[in-house]
C-alpha positions as YAML, in Angstrom:
chain: A
units: angstrom
residues:
- id: 1
  name: MET
  ca: [-232.87, -62.67, 3.25]
- id: 2
  name: GLU
  ca: [-230.01, -64.58, 1.62]
- id: 3
  name: ILE
  ca: [-230.75, -67.32, -0.93]
- id: 4
  name: LEU
  ca: [-228.36, -70.28, -1.25]
- id: 5
  name: ALA
  ca: [-227.88, -71.51, -4.82]
- id: 6
  name: PHE
  ca: [-226.26, -74.91, -5.37]
- id: 7
  name: GLY
  ca: [-224.47, -76.11, -8.50]
- id: 8
  name: VAL
  ca: [-223.86, -72.68, -9.99]
- id: 9
  name: GLN
  ca: [-221.66, -72.60, -13.10]
- id: 10
  name: ALA
  ca: [-219.14, -69.79, -13.56]
- id: 11
  name: ASP
  ca: [-221.08, -68.32, -16.52]
- id: 12
  name: GLU
  ca: [-224.31, -68.55, -14.56]
- id: 13
  name: ARG
  ca: [-223.20, -66.81, -11.38]
- id: 14
  name: PRO
  ca: [-223.31, -63.15, -12.52]
- id: 15
  name: LEU
  ca: [-226.74, -63.74, -14.06]
- id: 16
  name: ILE
  ca: [-228.09, -65.17, -10.77]
- id: 17
  name: GLU
  ca: [-226.58, -62.41, -8.64]
- id: 18
  name: LYS
  ca: [-227.92, -59.69, -10.95]
- id: 19
  name: ALA
  ca: [-231.43, -61.18, -11.14]
- id: 20
  name: PHE
  ca: [-231.77, -61.59, -7.37]
- id: 21
  name: ALA
  ca: [-230.04, -58.31, -6.46]
- id: 22
  name: PRO
  ca: [-233.19, -56.13, -6.31]
- id: 23
  name: HIS
  ca: [-234.82, -58.60, -3.93]
- id: 24
  name: HIS
  ca: [-232.32, -60.75, -2.02]
- id: 25
  name: ASP
  ca: [-228.66, -61.45, -1.45]
- id: 26
  name: THR
  ca: [-227.42, -64.69, -2.93]
- id: 27
  name: ARG
  ca: [-224.72, -67.12, -1.94]
- id: 28
  name: CYS
  ca: [-223.67, -69.15, -4.98]
- id: 29
  name: VAL
  ca: [-221.71, -72.38, -4.53]
- id: 30
  name: ASP
  ca: [-220.41, -74.62, -7.30]
- id: 31
  name: VAL
  ca: [-221.00, -77.87, -5.40]
- id: 32
  name: PHE
  ca: [-224.11, -79.86, -6.23]
- id: 33
  name: LEU
  ca: [-226.71, -80.66, -3.63]
- id: 34
  name: ASN
  ca: [-226.45, -84.24, -2.39]
- id: 35
  name: GLU
  ca: [-226.26, -86.11, 0.91]
- id: 36
  name: ASP
  ca: [-222.74, -84.83, 1.59]
- id: 37
  name: THR
  ca: [-223.42, -81.17, 0.81]
- id: 38
  name: ALA
  ca: [-226.96, -80.81, 2.20]
- id: 39
  name: PRO
  ca: [-225.71, -79.60, 5.63]
- id: 40
  name: ILE
  ca: [-224.42, -76.43, 3.92]
- id: 41
  name: ALA
  ca: [-228.06, -75.34, 3.63]
- id: 42
  name: ALA
  ca: [-228.57, -75.16, 7.40]
- id: 43
  name: GLY
  ca: [-230.14, -71.82, 8.28]
- id: 44
  name: TYR
  ca: [-231.31, -71.02, 4.73]
- id: 45
  name: GLU
  ca: [-235.08, -70.80, 4.37]
- id: 46
  name: ILE
  ca: [-234.85, -70.81, 0.57]
- id: 47
  name: ILE
  ca: [-232.40, -72.71, -1.61]
- id: 48
  name: SER
  ca: [-232.05, -73.07, -5.37]
- id: 49
  name: THR
  ca: [-230.85, -76.27, -6.99]
- id: 50
  name: SER
  ca: [-229.63, -77.41, -10.39]
- id: 51
  name: VAL
  ca: [-230.81, -80.27, -12.58]
- id: 52
  name: ASN
  ca: [-228.16, -82.68, -11.26]
- id: 53
  name: ALA
  ca: [-229.01, -82.16, -7.59]
- id: 54
  name: SER
  ca: [-230.02, -85.22, -5.59]
- id: 55
  name: LEU
  ca: [-233.15, -84.48, -3.59]
- id: 56
  name: ASN
  ca: [-233.85, -87.90, -2.16]
- id: 57
  name: ASN
  ca: [-235.37, -88.74, 1.21]
- id: 58
  name: ARG
  ca: [-232.17, -88.23, 3.22]
- id: 59
  name: VAL
  ca: [-231.32, -84.93, 1.54]
- id: 60
  name: LEU
  ca: [-234.81, -83.57, 2.04]
- id: 61
  name: GLN
  ca: [-234.78, -84.67, 5.68]
- id: 62
  name: THR
  ca: [-231.49, -82.81, 6.20]
- id: 63
  name: LEU
  ca: [-232.81, -79.69, 4.49]
- id: 64
  name: ALA
  ca: [-236.00, -79.63, 6.55]
- id: 65
  name: ALA
  ca: [-234.09, -80.20, 9.78]
- id: 66
  name: GLY
  ca: [-231.83, -77.27, 8.91]
- id: 67
  name: GLY
  ca: [-234.74, -74.89, 8.43]
- id: 68
  name: THR
  ca: [-235.18, -74.95, 4.67]
- id: 69
  name: GLN
  ca: [-238.78, -74.40, 3.63]
- id: 70
  name: MET
  ca: [-238.60, -73.71, -0.09]
- id: 71
  name: ILE
  ca: [-236.65, -75.37, -2.95]
- id: 72
  name: ALA
  ca: [-236.49, -73.52, -6.27]
- id: 73
  name: GLN
  ca: [-235.09, -75.85, -8.92]
- id: 74
  name: ARG
  ca: [-233.48, -74.21, -11.94]
- id: 75
  name: SER
  ca: [-234.72, -76.74, -14.48]
- id: 76
  name: THR
  ca: [-237.83, -78.13, -16.08]
- id: 77
  name: GLY
  ca: [-237.18, -81.76, -15.14]
- id: 78
  name: PHE
  ca: [-237.84, -82.83, -11.57]
- id: 79
  name: ASN
  ca: [-237.28, -86.60, -11.62]
- id: 80
  name: ASN
  ca: [-234.42, -85.98, -9.17]
- id: 81
  name: ILE
  ca: [-236.83, -84.84, -6.43]
- id: 82
  name: ASP
  ca: [-238.82, -87.12, -4.15]
- id: 83
  name: LEU
  ca: [-241.99, -85.04, -4.21]
- id: 84
  name: GLN
  ca: [-243.91, -87.27, -1.80]
- id: 85
  name: VAL
  ca: [-241.25, -86.85, 0.87]
- id: 86
  name: ALA
  ca: [-241.08, -83.10, 0.21]
- id: 87
  name: GLU
  ca: [-244.83, -82.80, 0.69]
- id: 88
  name: ARG
  ca: [-244.75, -84.87, 3.88]
- id: 89
  name: LEU
  ca: [-242.05, -82.55, 5.27]
- id: 90
  name: GLY
  ca: [-244.04, -79.45, 4.36]
- id: 91
  name: LEU
  ca: [-241.50, -78.17, 1.84]
- id: 92
  name: THR
  ca: [-242.50, -75.99, -1.08]
- id: 93
  name: VAL
  ca: [-240.92, -77.11, -4.36]
- id: 94
  name: ALA
  ca: [-241.02, -75.14, -7.60]
- id: 95
  name: ARG
  ca: [-239.42, -75.64, -10.99]
- id: 96
  name: VAL
  ca: [-239.08, -73.78, -14.28]
- id: 97
  name: SER
  ca: [-241.88, -75.11, -16.45]
- id: 98
  name: TYR
  ca: [-240.79, -73.22, -19.57]
- id: 99
  name: TYR
  ca: [-237.69, -71.70, -21.14]
- id: 100
  name: SER
  ca: [-236.39, -71.22, -24.68]
- id: 101
  name: PRO
  ca: [-237.12, -74.44, -26.60]
- id: 102
  name: TYR
  ca: [-234.80, -73.25, -29.35]
- id: 103
  name: SER
  ca: [-231.70, -73.69, -27.21]
- id: 104
  name: VAL
  ca: [-232.25, -77.45, -26.93]
- id: 105
  name: ALA
  ca: [-233.66, -77.96, -30.43]
- id: 106
  name: GLU
  ca: [-230.78, -76.11, -32.06]
- id: 107
  name: PHE
  ca: [-228.23, -78.06, -30.02]
- id: 108
  name: ALA
  ca: [-229.88, -81.35, -30.96]
- id: 109
  name: TRP
  ca: [-229.37, -80.37, -34.57]
- id: 110
  name: THR
  ca: [-225.78, -79.40, -33.78]
- id: 111
  name: LEU
  ca: [-225.19, -82.95, -32.57]
- id: 112
  name: ALA
  ca: [-227.01, -84.46, -35.55]
- id: 113
  name: THR
  ca: [-225.01, -82.54, -38.13]
- id: 114
  name: ALA
  ca: [-221.75, -83.03, -36.23]
- id: 115
  name: VAL
  ca: [-222.01, -86.81, -36.33]
- id: 116
  name: ASN
  ca: [-223.41, -86.85, -39.86]
- id: 117
  name: ARG
  ca: [-220.54, -84.78, -41.27]
- id: 118
  name: ARG
  ca: [-217.84, -86.16, -38.93]
- id: 119
  name: ILE
  ca: [-217.02, -82.68, -37.61]
- id: 120
  name: VAL
  ca: [-215.16, -83.79, -34.46]
- id: 121
  name: ARG
  ca: [-212.96, -86.22, -36.38]
- id: 122
  name: ALA
  ca: [-212.27, -83.63, -39.07]
- id: 123
  name: SER
  ca: [-211.36, -80.97, -36.50]
- id: 124
  name: ASN
  ca: [-209.01, -83.31, -34.66]
- id: 125
  name: ARG
  ca: [-207.28, -84.18, -37.92]
- id: 126
  name: THR
  ca: [-206.73, -80.62, -39.05]
- id: 127
  name: ARG
  ca: [-205.18, -79.78, -35.68]
- id: 128
  name: ASP
  ca: [-202.51, -82.30, -36.68]
- id: 129
  name: PHE
  ca: [-202.37, -80.81, -40.19]
- id: 130
  name: ASP
  ca: [-203.95, -83.97, -41.63]
- id: 131
  name: PHE
  ca: [-206.24, -82.72, -44.38]
- id: 132
  name: ARG
  ca: [-207.38, -86.03, -45.88]
- id: 133
  name: LEU
  ca: [-211.08, -86.64, -46.48]
- id: 134
  name: ASP
  ca: [-210.94, -90.41, -45.94]
- id: 135
  name: GLY
  ca: [-213.71, -91.50, -43.56]
- id: 136
  name: LEU
  ca: [-215.40, -88.08, -43.48]
- id: 137
  name: MET
  ca: [-218.19, -88.67, -46.00]
- id: 138
  name: GLY
  ca: [-221.63, -87.69, -44.74]
- id: 139
  name: ARG
  ca: [-225.11, -87.67, -46.26]
- id: 140
  name: ASP
  ca: [-227.56, -85.03, -47.48]
- id: 141
  name: LEU
  ca: [-230.45, -84.69, -45.06]
- id: 142
  name: ARG
  ca: [-232.87, -83.33, -47.65]
- id: 143
  name: GLY
  ca: [-235.33, -86.01, -48.70]
- id: 144
  name: ARG
  ca: [-234.50, -88.27, -45.77]
- id: 145
  name: THR
  ca: [-236.79, -88.95, -42.82]
- id: 146
  name: ALA
  ca: [-236.62, -87.36, -39.38]
- id: 147
  name: GLY
  ca: [-238.38, -89.17, -36.54]
- id: 148
  name: VAL
  ca: [-239.26, -86.98, -33.57]
- id: 149
  name: LEU
  ca: [-240.18, -88.69, -30.30]
- id: 150
  name: GLY
  ca: [-242.03, -86.04, -28.32]
- id: 151
  name: THR
  ca: [-243.51, -83.07, -30.17]
- id: 152
  name: GLY
  ca: [-243.99, -80.52, -27.42]
- id: 153
  name: LYS
  ca: [-242.35, -77.11, -27.56]
- id: 154
  name: ILE
  ca: [-238.81, -78.45, -28.06]
- id: 155
  name: GLY
  ca: [-239.93, -81.21, -30.41]
- id: 156
  name: GLU
  ca: [-241.86, -78.66, -32.45]
- id: 157
  name: ALA
  ca: [-238.80, -76.40, -32.71]
- id: 158
  name: PHE
  ca: [-236.72, -79.40, -33.81]
- id: 159
  name: THR
  ca: [-239.39, -80.31, -36.37]
- id: 160
  name: ARG
  ca: [-239.40, -76.82, -37.86]
- id: 161
  name: ILE
  ca: [-235.66, -77.07, -38.45]
- id: 162
  name: ALA
  ca: [-236.09, -80.53, -40.00]
- id: 163
  name: HIS
  ca: [-238.75, -79.07, -42.28]
- id: 164
  name: GLY
  ca: [-236.26, -76.37, -43.28]
- id: 165
  name: PHE
  ca: [-233.81, -79.10, -44.28]
- id: 166
  name: GLY
  ca: [-236.50, -80.54, -46.54]
- id: 167
  name: MET
  ca: [-236.90, -83.79, -44.60]
- id: 168
  name: ASN
  ca: [-239.87, -86.11, -44.38]
- id: 169
  name: LEU
  ca: [-241.37, -85.95, -40.90]
- id: 170
  name: LEU
  ca: [-242.57, -88.72, -38.59]
- id: 171
  name: GLY
  ca: [-243.76, -88.06, -35.05]
- id: 172
  name: TRP
  ca: [-244.74, -89.99, -31.95]
- id: 173
  name: ASP
  ca: [-246.41, -88.55, -28.86]
- id: 174
  name: VAL
  ca: [-249.37, -89.12, -26.58]
- id: 175
  name: ALA
  ca: [-251.07, -86.15, -28.28]
- id: 176
  name: GLU
  ca: [-250.53, -84.72, -31.75]
- id: 177
  name: ASN
  ca: [-249.20, -81.17, -32.11]
- id: 178
  name: PRO
  ca: [-251.25, -79.35, -34.79]
- id: 179
  name: ALA
  ca: [-248.28, -77.12, -35.61]
- id: 180
  name: CYS
  ca: [-246.16, -80.18, -36.45]
- id: 181
  name: ALA
  ca: [-248.98, -81.74, -38.46]
- id: 182
  name: ALA
  ca: [-249.26, -78.51, -40.44]
- id: 183
  name: LEU
  ca: [-245.60, -78.93, -41.42]
- id: 184
  name: GLY
  ca: [-246.43, -82.33, -42.91]
- id: 185
  name: MET
  ca: [-245.58, -84.52, -39.93]
- id: 186
  name: LYS
  ca: [-247.20, -87.95, -39.99]
- id: 187
  name: TYR
  ca: [-247.89, -89.40, -36.56]
- id: 188
  name: VAL
  ca: [-247.13, -93.10, -36.34]
- id: 189
  name: ASP
  ca: [-246.49, -95.71, -33.67]
- id: 190
  name: LYS
  ca: [-242.95, -95.71, -32.36]
- id: 191
  name: GLU
  ca: [-242.11, -99.05, -34.00]
- id: 192
  name: GLN
  ca: [-242.79, -97.59, -37.44]
- id: 193
  name: LEU
  ca: [-240.83, -94.46, -36.54]
- id: 194
  name: PHE
  ca: [-237.82, -96.57, -35.50]
- id: 195
  name: ALA
  ca: [-237.95, -98.62, -38.70]
- id: 196
  name: GLU
  ca: [-238.35, -95.77, -41.19]
- id: 197
  name: SER
  ca: [-236.38, -92.85, -39.75]
- id: 198
  name: ASP
  ca: [-232.90, -91.87, -40.91]
- id: 199
  name: LEU
  ca: [-232.57, -89.46, -37.98]
- id: 200
  name: ILE
  ca: [-234.24, -89.98, -34.59]
- id: 201
  name: SER
  ca: [-234.31, -87.27, -31.93]
- id: 202
  name: LEU
  ca: [-235.68, -87.64, -28.40]
- id: 203
  name: HIS
  ca: [-237.74, -84.86, -26.81]
- id: 204
  name: VAL
  ca: [-239.89, -86.63, -24.22]
- id: 205
  name: PRO
  ca: [-239.68, -86.24, -20.42]
- id: 206
  name: LEU
  ca: [-238.20, -88.99, -18.27]
- id: 207
  name: LEU
  ca: [-241.09, -90.76, -16.57]
- id: 208
  name: PRO
  ca: [-241.55, -94.38, -15.47]
- id: 209
  name: ALA
  ca: [-243.33, -94.99, -18.78]
- id: 210
  name: THR
  ca: [-240.46, -93.56, -20.84]
- id: 211
  name: HIS
  ca: [-237.51, -95.02, -18.91]
- id: 212
  name: HIS
  ca: [-235.41, -96.94, -21.46]
- id: 213
  name: LEU
  ca: [-237.85, -95.97, -24.20]
- id: 214
  name: ILE
  ca: [-234.90, -96.74, -26.47]
- id: 215
  name: ASP
  ca: [-234.12, -100.26, -25.33]
- id: 216
  name: ALA
  ca: [-232.40, -103.16, -27.09]
- id: 217
  name: SER
  ca: [-235.53, -103.96, -29.09]
- id: 218
  name: ALA
  ca: [-235.95, -100.38, -30.26]
- id: 219
  name: LEU
  ca: [-232.29, -100.12, -31.24]
- id: 220
  name: ARG
  ca: [-232.49, -103.33, -33.26]
- id: 221
  name: ALA
  ca: [-235.53, -101.96, -35.09]
- id: 222
  name: MET
  ca: [-233.63, -98.90, -36.29]
- id: 223
  name: LYS
  ca: [-231.81, -98.67, -39.60]
- id: 224
  name: ASP
  ca: [-228.17, -99.71, -39.46]
- id: 225
  name: ASP
  ca: [-227.16, -96.28, -40.78]
- id: 226
  name: ALA
  ca: [-229.54, -94.21, -38.64]
- id: 227
  name: ILE
  ca: [-228.50, -91.19, -36.59]
- id: 228
  name: LEU
  ca: [-229.72, -91.12, -32.97]
- id: 229
  name: VAL
  ca: [-229.74, -87.92, -30.88]
- id: 230
  name: ASN
  ca: [-230.70, -87.50, -27.23]
- id: 231
  name: SER
  ca: [-230.79, -84.02, -25.72]
- id: 232
  name: SER
  ca: [-233.59, -84.75, -23.24]
- id: 233
  name: ARG
  ca: [-232.79, -87.16, -20.39]
- id: 234
  name: GLY
  ca: [-230.20, -89.91, -20.23]
- id: 235
  name: GLY
  ca: [-232.57, -92.50, -18.80]
- id: 236
  name: LEU
  ca: [-234.53, -92.58, -22.05]
- id: 237
  name: ILE
  ca: [-231.81, -94.80, -23.55]
- id: 238
  name: ASP
  ca: [-230.55, -98.16, -22.29]
- id: 239
  name: THR
  ca: [-226.88, -97.23, -22.62]
- id: 240
  name: ASP
  ca: [-225.54, -100.76, -22.25]
- id: 241
  name: ALA
  ca: [-227.77, -101.88, -25.12]
- id: 242
  name: LEU
  ca: [-226.60, -98.91, -27.19]
- id: 243
  name: VAL
  ca: [-222.96, -99.81, -26.61]
- id: 244
  name: SER
  ca: [-223.67, -103.36, -27.76]
- id: 245
  name: GLU
  ca: [-225.17, -102.10, -31.02]
- id: 246
  name: LEU
  ca: [-222.28, -99.70, -31.58]
- id: 247
  name: ARG
  ca: [-219.81, -102.52, -31.05]
- id: 248
  name: ALA
  ca: [-221.61, -104.37, -33.84]
- id: 249
  name: GLY
  ca: [-220.81, -101.46, -36.17]
- id: 250
  name: ARG
  ca: [-224.31, -100.01, -36.34]
- id: 251
  name: PHE
  ca: [-225.44, -96.40, -36.78]
- id: 252
  name: THR
  ca: [-223.98, -93.56, -38.80]
- id: 253
  name: GLY
  ca: [-223.75, -91.53, -35.64]
- id: 254
  name: VAL
  ca: [-225.01, -91.03, -32.11]
- id: 255
  name: GLY
  ca: [-225.14, -87.63, -30.41]
- id: 256
  name: LEU
  ca: [-225.71, -87.61, -26.66]
- id: 257
  name: ASP
  ca: [-225.98, -84.51, -24.50]
- id: 258
  name: VAL
  ca: [-227.28, -86.57, -21.58]
- id: 259
  name: TYR
  ca: [-226.31, -89.86, -19.96]
- id: 260
  name: GLU
  ca: [-228.32, -92.00, -17.56]
- id: 261
  name: ALA
  ca: [-225.53, -92.12, -14.96]
- id: 262
  name: GLU
  ca: [-224.42, -88.51, -15.40]
- id: 263
  name: ALA
  ca: [-225.00, -87.45, -11.78]
- id: 264
  name: GLY
  ca: [-221.65, -86.98, -10.11]
- id: 265
  name: LEU
  ca: [-219.91, -86.68, -13.49]
- id: 266
  name: PHE
  ca: [-221.44, -84.02, -15.70]
- id: 267
  name: PHE
  ca: [-220.64, -80.39, -14.88]
- id: 268
  name: LEU
  ca: [-217.48, -81.54, -13.06]
- id: 269
  name: ASP
  ca: [-213.81, -81.80, -14.05]
- id: 270
  name: LYS
  ca: [-212.89, -85.48, -13.90]
- id: 271
  name: SER
  ca: [-209.92, -85.20, -16.27]
- id: 272
  name: LEU
  ca: [-207.32, -86.09, -13.63]
- id: 273
  name: GLU
  ca: [-209.25, -89.00, -12.15]
- id: 274
  name: ALA
  ca: [-209.55, -92.64, -13.13]
- id: 275
  name: VAL
  ca: [-212.76, -93.30, -15.03]
- id: 276
  name: GLU
  ca: [-214.88, -95.67, -12.95]
- id: 277
  name: ASP
  ca: [-217.85, -95.78, -15.31]
- id: 278
  name: ASP
  ca: [-216.90, -98.51, -17.79]
- id: 279
  name: THR
  ca: [-219.97, -97.93, -19.95]
- id: 280
  name: LEU
  ca: [-219.27, -94.23, -20.43]
- id: 281
  name: ALA
  ca: [-215.56, -94.92, -20.97]
- id: 282
  name: ARG
  ca: [-216.44, -97.34, -23.77]
- id: 283
  name: LEU
  ca: [-219.10, -95.06, -25.23]
- id: 284
  name: VAL
  ca: [-216.77, -92.11, -25.82]
- id: 285
  name: THR
  ca: [-214.24, -94.28, -27.68]
- id: 286
  name: PHE
  ca: [-216.53, -94.89, -30.66]
- id: 287
  name: PRO
  ca: [-215.56, -92.63, -33.57]
- id: 288
  name: ASN
  ca: [-219.19, -92.14, -34.58]
- id: 289
  name: VAL
  ca: [-220.32, -90.96, -31.13]
- id: 290
  name: VAL
  ca: [-220.29, -87.42, -29.75]
- id: 291
  name: VAL
  ca: [-220.98, -86.95, -26.02]
- id: 292
  name: THR
  ca: [-221.45, -83.52, -24.47]
- id: 293
  name: SER
  ca: [-222.15, -82.72, -20.83]
- id: 294
  name: HIS
  ca: [-225.80, -81.65, -20.66]
- id: 295
  name: GLN
  ca: [-225.24, -78.28, -22.30]
- id: 296
  name: ALA
  ca: [-228.15, -78.14, -24.75]
- id: 297
  name: TYR
  ca: [-230.01, -75.62, -22.58]
- id: 298
  name: TYR
  ca: [-226.88, -73.56, -21.96]
- id: 299
  name: THR
  ca: [-227.46, -70.34, -23.90]
- id: 300
  name: VAL
  ca: [-227.60, -66.89, -22.39]
- id: 301
  name: ASP
  ca: [-231.22, -66.65, -23.56]
- id: 302
  name: ALA
  ca: [-232.39, -69.90, -21.95]
- id: 303
  name: VAL
  ca: [-230.35, -69.54, -18.75]
- id: 304
  name: SER
  ca: [-231.59, -65.97, -18.29]
- id: 305
  name: GLN
  ca: [-235.19, -67.18, -18.63]
- id: 306
  name: ILE
  ca: [-234.54, -69.99, -16.16]
- id: 307
  name: ILE
  ca: [-233.07, -67.61, -13.59]
- id: 308
  name: ASP
  ca: [-235.79, -64.98, -14.04]
- id: 309
  name: THR
  ca: [-238.45, -67.65, -13.50]
- id: 310
  name: THR
  ca: [-236.60, -68.94, -10.44]
- id: 311
  name: VAL
  ca: [-236.57, -65.44, -8.96]
- id: 312
  name: GLN
  ca: [-240.31, -65.12, -9.64]
- id: 313
  name: ASN
  ca: [-240.91, -68.52, -8.00]
- id: 314
  name: VAL
  ca: [-239.17, -67.28, -4.86]
- id: 315
  name: LEU
  ca: [-241.17, -64.04, -4.84]
- id: 316
  name: ASP
  ca: [-244.40, -65.96, -5.36]
- id: 317
  name: TYR
  ca: [-243.56, -68.24, -2.44]
- id: 318
  name: GLN
  ca: [-242.91, -65.27, -0.17]
- id: 319
  name: ALA
  ca: [-246.15, -63.61, -1.24]
- id: 320
  name: GLY
  ca: [-248.16, -66.81, -0.79]
- id: 321
  name: ARG
  ca: [-248.95, -67.01, -4.50]
- id: 322
  name: ARG
  ca: [-249.26, -70.25, -6.50]
- id: 323
  name: SER
  ca: [-248.28, -70.71, -10.14]
- id: 324
  name: GLU
  ca: [-247.98, -73.56, -12.61]
- id: 325
  name: ASN
  ca: [-244.35, -73.91, -11.55]
- id: 326
  name: VAL
  ca: [-245.20, -75.15, -8.05]
- id: 327
  name: LEU
  ca: [-244.84, -78.92, -7.71]
- id: 328
  name: VAL
  ca: [-245.36, -79.14, -3.94]
- id: 329
  name: PRO
  ca: [-247.73, -78.58, -2.31]
- id: 330
  name: ALA
  ca: [-249.64, -80.42, -5.01]
- id: 331
  name: ALA
  ca: [-252.51, -78.59, -6.67]
- id: 332
  name: PRO
  ca: [-255.89, -79.59, -5.18]
- id: 333
  name: ARG
  ca: [-257.82, -82.14, -7.21]
- id: 334
  name: SER
  ca: [-261.07, -80.96, -8.71]
...
């Protein structure tokens, strides 16, 4: 059997082909799955998709009509999939429920330190042989307060690094993580976290309850010189509200690896096209903002784990096995 993998990056392709080789042939395409590209899947029983795939009603209808029966998504998040439609069509959907949390946590810290110490601005200057220090002053992180929204595996890894910096720790989550509490984290309501944190990092999933978790009110509650980092999902932040606060001269720095309207932009080369997204175009002009294109997970360790789990999901489907990675069909209620 041949597996069709959508949205495959150049660095990712040899890893996918090697992992599937003992079991199946693979056809890797760099286009992302959406309404225009869904017909490519005709005749493929099993397809694999990336985090920026669009698996809405029309796409799922096209896949089912073309003979697809199983979708193996190469990501943890699945807010891009209409699971109710998939179940109605009899499709099996699986995801990767776990991969290296260190990849994302370390990258979140990369963004935090980059904006704090003005690394991008400094690098651009030295390329022009401008070695002045004006405007490059940062702050020590030791003794300051890190606020972590979401203290699961990634949030815990981020917290351990913050502890290594010697920071005070505030956390917010629906359930406390004993490992974070053991590091000295104090769990507080999110309003207190916003008001007292010098650095805020987001590590919660995108759900209806967390959409625009960082809205205009939350942004106004933060310190004027706070650092805000989002390496989770773009929809956690109201980007228009963030732009308004940045225009007012607030925040030491903002590091964003995700953007709420990133579909159709991130992972693609748009350098020769007119920028149609006015919000993103304005966002990247601020000197205290660093935007990267959803690369926090992109280490050989994490991507290898993602691919290995995807292969196992396919094998489980073929053997009729169920695992925690299966989203559809839904697990029976007890």
